[in-house]
Amino acid sequence: MYEKKIPKSFDCGFSVLMEIIGGKWKSYLLYLIDQGVRRPTALQRAIPSASRRVLDLQLRELESHGILQRKIYPELPPKVEYSLTPFGESLLPVIASMDRWGEKHLAQFEQLVKQKPVEPQPHGG
Amino acid sequence: MYEKKIPKSFDCGFSVLMEIIGGKWKSYLLYLIDQGVRRPTALQRAIPSASRRVLDLQLRELESHGILQRKIYPELPPKVEYSLTPFGESLLPVIASMDRWGEKHLAQFEQLVKQKPVEPQPHGG
DNA sequence: TCGGATATGGAAAAAATTGTCCGTATCCGA
DNA sequence: TCGGATACGGACAATTTTTTCCATATCCGA
């Protein structure tokens, strides 16, 4: 893994949450796992635009953060299933509320982004 | 500014929210502005560990996303004040709920992170 | 033996974000 | 004129995140 040069400090709750779900695909992974898509390959097929590597890395991070549990079945070919821990499940309402806000304001946001970004104000008349 | 090579798509509400508050200091800036710290220099003094440059950039992004309003006073030396738009204010409850979750689970998270990350499972009989 | 399924890792490139350093401009006071 | 306050921008470096590419291992079936 990549080793950070600047240590992280979690001085507020927000930074803790962002450390946990900040990765590009993490919230989507949690959503899919909650929907029953549990195996790495299935998750990769469900998110084809993400690289296999990052999905693995982010799943492992979620595991190391106590959000997911990883269960290995001693079969061949190997079988692995991820599931949400109770800690992970406590996260779902927060993610849902984030998602709801975004859904609700999506149209407004897209409109704003489409516009010319800045209309200059008169400056020091 | 840096020009993105891969265009972003906002396929879910979550990604919209993350586009808006994903920057390293954005939520903190919103918090401080809501608390009445409105001027760029004051915000920089309030977040000494962030560089002046990034704070400016993120304030401008928040403005271009319709979250903040920037008001220029035609004085010298120049005076600028940021304030939350109604759109920005609608964001506060979401950020607060994110922060609450983090506060609530901070201790548990720190414990998990302190531990050795992985205890290997037996693998294939 | 070869290619498919499974799961995963290392190394390095690419992309994105954040930080550093220097420069602009204006007025005030020493 | 010089340094301070204000606010801001460009160019580039440093850091972090994500992607790409190549590799391992095992069993099954052709």
Coordinates of C-alpha atoms (C1' of nucleotides) in Angstrom, one line a residue:
Chain A
M1 CA 0.0 0.0 0.0
Y2 CA 0.9 3.6 -0.2
E3 CA 2.3 5.0 3.0
K4 CA 1.2 8.4 4.0
K5 CA 3.7 11.0 4.8
I6 CA 1.4 13.3 6.7
P7 CA -0.3 11.6 9.6
K8 CA -4.0 12.1 9.8
S9 CA -5.7 13.5 12.9
F10 CA -9.4 13.0 13.6
D11 CA -10.2 16.2 15.4
C12 CA -13.9 16.2 14.5
G13 CA -16.5 13.6 13.8
F14 CA -16.7 14.7 10.2
S15 CA -13.1 13.8 9.5
V16 CA -13.7 10.4 11.0
L17 CA -16.6 9.8 8.7
M18 CA -14.7 11.0 5.7
E19 CA -11.8 8.8 6.5
I20 CA -14.2 5.8 6.4
I21 CA -16.3 6.6 3.4
G22 CA -14.1 9.1 1.6
G23 CA -12.8 6.7 -1.0
K24 CA -14.2 7.0 -4.5
W25 CA -16.2 3.8 -4.5
K26 CA -16.7 3.1 -0.8
S27 CA -20.2 4.2 -0.4
Y28 CA -21.3 2.4 -3.6
L29 CA -19.6 -0.7 -2.3
L30 CA -21.5 -0.5 0.9
Y31 CA -24.7 0.1 -0.9
L32 CA -24.2 -2.9 -3.1
I33 CA -23.2 -5.2 -0.2
D34 CA -26.3 -4.1 1.6
Q35 CA -28.3 -5.0 -1.4
G36 CA -26.8 -8.5 -1.3
V37 CA -23.9 -8.3 -3.8
R38 CA -21.3 -9.8 -1.6
R39 CA -18.5 -11.4 -3.6
P40 CA -15.5 -9.4 -5.0
T41 CA -16.1 -10.5 -8.6
A42 CA -19.7 -9.7 -8.4
L43 CA -18.9 -6.3 -7.0
Q44 CA -16.4 -5.7 -9.8
R45 CA -19.0 -6.7 -12.4
A46 CA -21.5 -4.3 -10.7
I47 CA -19.0 -1.4 -11.0
P48 CA -17.3 -1.9 -14.3
S49 CA -16.0 1.6 -14.4
A50 CA -13.8 1.1 -11.4
S51 CA -10.6 -0.9 -11.5
R52 CA -10.5 -4.2 -9.9
R53 CA -7.5 -3.1 -7.8
V54 CA -9.1 -0.2 -6.1
L55 CA -12.3 -2.0 -5.3
D56 CA -10.2 -4.6 -3.5
L57 CA -8.2 -2.0 -1.7
Q58 CA -11.2 -0.1 -0.6
L59 CA -13.0 -3.3 0.5
R60 CA -10.0 -4.1 2.6
E61 CA -9.9 -0.6 4.1
L62 CA -13.5 -0.8 4.9
E63 CA -12.7 -4.1 6.6
S64 CA -9.8 -2.7 8.5
H65 CA -12.1 0.1 9.7
G66 CA -14.5 -2.3 11.1
I67 CA -17.2 -1.6 8.6
L68 CA -17.1 -4.8 6.7
Q69 CA -16.5 -8.4 7.6
R70 CA -14.7 -10.6 5.2
K71 CA -15.5 -14.3 5.3
I72 CA -13.3 -16.8 3.4
Y73 CA -14.8 -20.1 2.4
P74 CA -12.2 -22.8 2.2
E75 CA -13.2 -23.9 -1.3
L76 CA -11.6 -24.0 -4.7
P77 CA -11.7 -21.8 -6.6
P78 CA -11.6 -19.5 -3.5
K79 CA -14.8 -17.8 -2.3
V80 CA -15.0 -14.7 -0.3
E81 CA -18.0 -12.8 0.9
Y82 CA -18.2 -9.4 2.5
S83 CA -21.0 -8.4 4.8
L84 CA -21.7 -5.3 6.9
T85 CA -20.8 -5.4 10.5
P86 CA -23.2 -3.7 13.0
F87 CA -20.7 -0.8 12.9
G88 CA -21.1 -0.7 9.2
E89 CA -24.9 -0.9 9.4
S90 CA -24.9 2.1 11.6
L91 CA -23.4 4.0 8.7
L92 CA -26.3 3.3 6.3
P93 CA -28.7 6.0 7.6
V94 CA -26.0 8.6 7.3
I95 CA -25.1 7.6 3.8
A96 CA -28.8 7.6 2.9
S97 CA -29.3 11.1 4.2
M98 CA -26.3 12.3 2.2
D99 CA -27.7 10.6 -0.9
R100 CA -31.2 12.0 -0.3
W101 CA -29.9 15.5 0.0
G102 CA -28.0 15.1 -3.3
E103 CA -31.0 13.6 -5.1
K104 CA -33.2 16.4 -3.9
H105 CA -30.8 19.1 -5.1
L106 CA -29.4 17.4 -8.2
A107 CA -31.4 19.5 -10.6
Q108 CA -30.5 22.8 -8.9
F109 CA -26.8 21.7 -8.8
E110 CA -26.6 20.8 -12.5
Q111 CA -28.2 24.1 -13.4
L112 CA -25.6 26.0 -11.4
V113 CA -22.7 24.0 -12.8
K114 CA -24.0 24.5 -16.4
Q115 CA -23.9 28.3 -16.0
K116 CA -20.9 30.4 -16.6
P117 CA -19.2 30.1 -13.2
V118 CA -18.6 33.7 -12.3
E119 CA -20.3 37.0 -13.1
P120 CA -17.8 39.5 -12.0
Q121 CA -18.8 42.1 -9.4
P122 CA -17.8 45.7 -9.8
H123 CA -14.6 46.2 -8.0
G124 CA -13.5 49.2 -6.1
G125 CA -15.4 51.9 -7.9
Chain B
M1 CA -7.0 25.8 -12.0
Y2 CA -6.3 22.3 -12.7
E3 CA -8.4 20.9 -15.5
K4 CA -9.8 17.5 -15.1
K5 CA -9.1 14.9 -17.6
I6 CA -11.9 12.5 -16.7
P7 CA -15.3 14.2 -16.7
K8 CA -17.4 13.7 -13.6
S9 CA -20.8 12.3 -13.7
F10 CA -23.3 12.6 -11.0
D11 CA -25.3 9.4 -11.2
C12 CA -26.4 9.5 -7.6
G13 CA -27.1 12.0 -4.9
F14 CA -24.1 10.9 -3.0
S15 CA -21.7 11.8 -5.7
V16 CA -23.3 15.3 -5.9
L17 CA -22.9 15.8 -2.2
M18 CA -19.3 14.7 -2.4
E19 CA -18.6 17.0 -5.3
I20 CA -19.8 19.8 -3.1
I21 CA -18.3 19.1 0.3
G22 CA -15.5 16.6 -0.7
G23 CA -12.7 19.1 -0.5
K24 CA -10.4 18.8 2.5
W25 CA -11.5 22.0 4.2
K26 CA -14.9 22.7 2.8
S27 CA -17.0 21.4 5.6
Y28 CA -14.9 23.3 8.1
L29 CA -15.2 26.5 6.1
L30 CA -18.9 26.1 6.0
Y31 CA -19.0 25.5 9.7
L32 CA -16.9 28.6 10.5
I33 CA -18.8 30.8 8.1
D34 CA -22.0 29.7 9.8
Q35 CA -20.4 30.6 13.1
G36 CA -19.8 34.1 11.8
V37 CA -16.2 33.9 10.5
R38 CA -16.8 35.5 7.1
R39 CA -13.7 37.1 5.8
P40 CA -11.0 35.3 4.0
T41 CA -8.2 36.4 6.3
A42 CA -10.2 35.5 9.3
L43 CA -10.9 32.0 7.9
Q44 CA -7.2 31.6 7.2
R45 CA -6.3 32.5 10.7
A46 CA -8.9 30.1 12.0
I47 CA -7.4 27.2 10.0
P48 CA -3.7 27.9 10.2
S49 CA -2.8 24.3 9.1
A50 CA -4.4 24.9 5.7
S51 CA -2.6 26.9 3.0
R52 CA -4.1 30.3 2.1
R53 CA -4.3 29.1 -1.5
V54 CA -6.4 26.1 -1.0
L55 CA -8.8 27.9 1.3
D56 CA -9.3 30.5 -1.4
L57 CA -9.8 27.9 -4.1
Q58 CA -12.3 25.9 -2.0
L59 CA -14.2 29.0 -1.1
R60 CA -14.5 29.9 -4.7
E61 CA -15.6 26.4 -5.5
L62 CA -18.3 26.6 -2.9
E63 CA -19.3 29.8 -4.4
S64 CA -19.5 28.4 -7.9
H65 CA -21.6 25.5 -6.6
G66 CA -24.1 28.0 -5.2
I67 CA -23.3 27.2 -1.5
L68 CA -21.7 30.5 -0.6
Q69 CA -22.2 34.0 -1.6
R70 CA -19.3 36.3 -2.0
K71 CA -19.8 40.0 -1.3
I72 CA -17.2 42.5 -2.2
Y73 CA -17.1 45.8 -0.4
P74 CA -15.7 48.6 -2.5
E75 CA -13.2 49.7 0.1
L76 CA -9.5 49.9 0.4
P77 CA -7.9 47.7 1.5
P78 CA -10.4 45.4 -0.1
K79 CA -13.0 43.6 2.0
V80 CA -14.8 40.4 1.2
E81 CA -17.4 38.5 3.1
Y82 CA -18.7 35.1 2.5
S83 CA -22.1 34.0 3.6
L84 CA -24.2 30.9 3.2
T85 CA -26.9 30.9 0.5
P86 CA -30.2 29.2 1.3
F87 CA -28.8 26.3 -0.7
G88 CA -25.8 26.2 1.5
E89 CA -27.9 26.4 4.6
S90 CA -29.8 23.3 3.5
L91 CA -26.5 21.5 3.7
L92 CA -25.9 22.2 7.3
P93 CA -28.1 19.5 8.7
V94 CA -26.5 16.8 6.5
I95 CA -23.0 17.9 7.6
A96 CA -24.2 17.9 11.2
S97 CA -25.5 14.4 10.9
M98 CA -22.2 13.3 9.4
D99 CA -20.3 14.9 12.2
R100 CA -22.6 13.4 14.9
W101 CA -22.0 9.9 13.5
G102 CA -18.3 10.5 13.6
E103 CA -18.4 11.9 17.1
K104 CA -20.5 9.0 18.4
H105 CA -18.2 6.4 16.9
L106 CA -14.8 8.1 17.3
A107 CA -13.7 6.0 20.3
Q108 CA -14.6 2.8 18.6
F109 CA -12.9 3.8 15.4
E110 CA -9.7 4.8 17.1
Q111 CA -9.6 1.5 18.9
L112 CA -10.0 -0.4 15.6
V113 CA -7.3 1.6 13.9
K114 CA -4.9 1.1 16.8
Q115 CA -5.2 -2.6 16.6
K116 CA -3.1 -4.8 14.3
P117 CA -5.2 -4.5 11.1
V118 CA -5.6 -8.1 10.1
E119 CA -5.7 -11.3 11.9
P120 CA -5.4 -13.9 9.2
Q121 CA -8.1 -16.5 8.8
P122 CA -7.2 -20.1 8.1
H123 CA -7.0 -20.6 4.4
G124 CA -8.0 -23.7 2.5
G125 CA -8.0 -26.6 5.0
Chain C
dT1 C1' -1.1 -28.3 -21.3
dC2 C1' -4.2 -24.4 -21.9
dG3 C1' -7.8 -21.3 -20.7
dG4 C1' -11.5 -20.5 -17.6
dA5 C1' -13.2 -19.6 -12.9
dT6 C1' -11.8 -17.7 -8.2
dA7 C1' -9.1 -14.0 -5.2
dT8 C1' -5.2 -11.1 -4.5
dG9 C1' -0.6 -8.7 -4.6
dG10 C1' 3.5 -5.5 -6.4
dA11 C1' 5.2 -1.8 -9.1
dA12 C1' 4.6 2.1 -11.4
dA13 C1' 1.9 5.4 -14.2
dA14 C1' -1.8 8.6 -14.3
dA15 C1' -4.9 11.7 -12.2
dA16 C1' -6.4 14.7 -8.7
dT17 C1' -5.8 17.4 -4.7
dT18 C1' -3.3 20.2 -1.7
dG19 C1' 0.8 23.1 -0.6
dT20 C1' 4.7 26.4 -1.5
dC21 C1' 6.5 30.4 -3.4
dC22 C1' 6.3 34.4 -5.8
dG23 C1' 3.8 38.2 -7.9
dT24 C1' -0.1 41.8 -8.5
dA25 C1' -2.8 45.9 -6.5
dT26 C1' -4.2 49.7 -3.1
dC27 C1' -4.1 52.6 0.9
dC28 C1' -2.2 54.0 5.5
dG29 C1' 1.3 55.2 8.6
dA30 C1' 6.2 55.5 9.9
Chain D
dT1 C1' 10.0 54.7 0.1
dC2 C1' 9.1 50.8 3.0
dG3 C1' 6.3 47.6 5.4
dG4 C1' 1.8 46.5 6.9
dA5 C1' -3.1 45.5 6.0
dT6 C1' -6.4 43.6 2.5
dA7 C1' -7.5 40.0 -1.4
dC8 C1' -6.1 37.3 -5.2
dG9 C1' -3.7 34.7 -9.1
dG10 C1' 0.1 31.8 -11.7
dA11 C1' 3.4 28.3 -11.8
dC12 C1' 5.1 24.5 -10.0
dA13 C1' 6.1 20.9 -6.2
dA14 C1' 4.5 17.6 -3.0
dT15 C1' 1.1 14.4 -1.6
dT16 C1' -2.6 11.3 -2.1
dT17 C1' -5.7 8.6 -4.7
dT18 C1' -6.9 5.8 -8.5
dT19 C1' -5.7 3.1 -12.6
dT20 C1' -3.0 0.0 -15.4
dC21 C1' -0.3 -3.8 -16.1
dC22 C1' 1.7 -8.0 -14.8
dA23 C1' 2.1 -11.7 -11.6
dT24 C1' 0.8 -15.6 -8.2
dA25 C1' -2.1 -19.8 -6.8
dT26 C1' -5.7 -23.7 -7.4
dC27 C1' -9.0 -26.6 -9.5
dC28 C1' -11.9 -28.1 -13.5
dG29 C1' -12.8 -29.3 -18.2
dA30 C1' -11.4 -29.5 -23.1

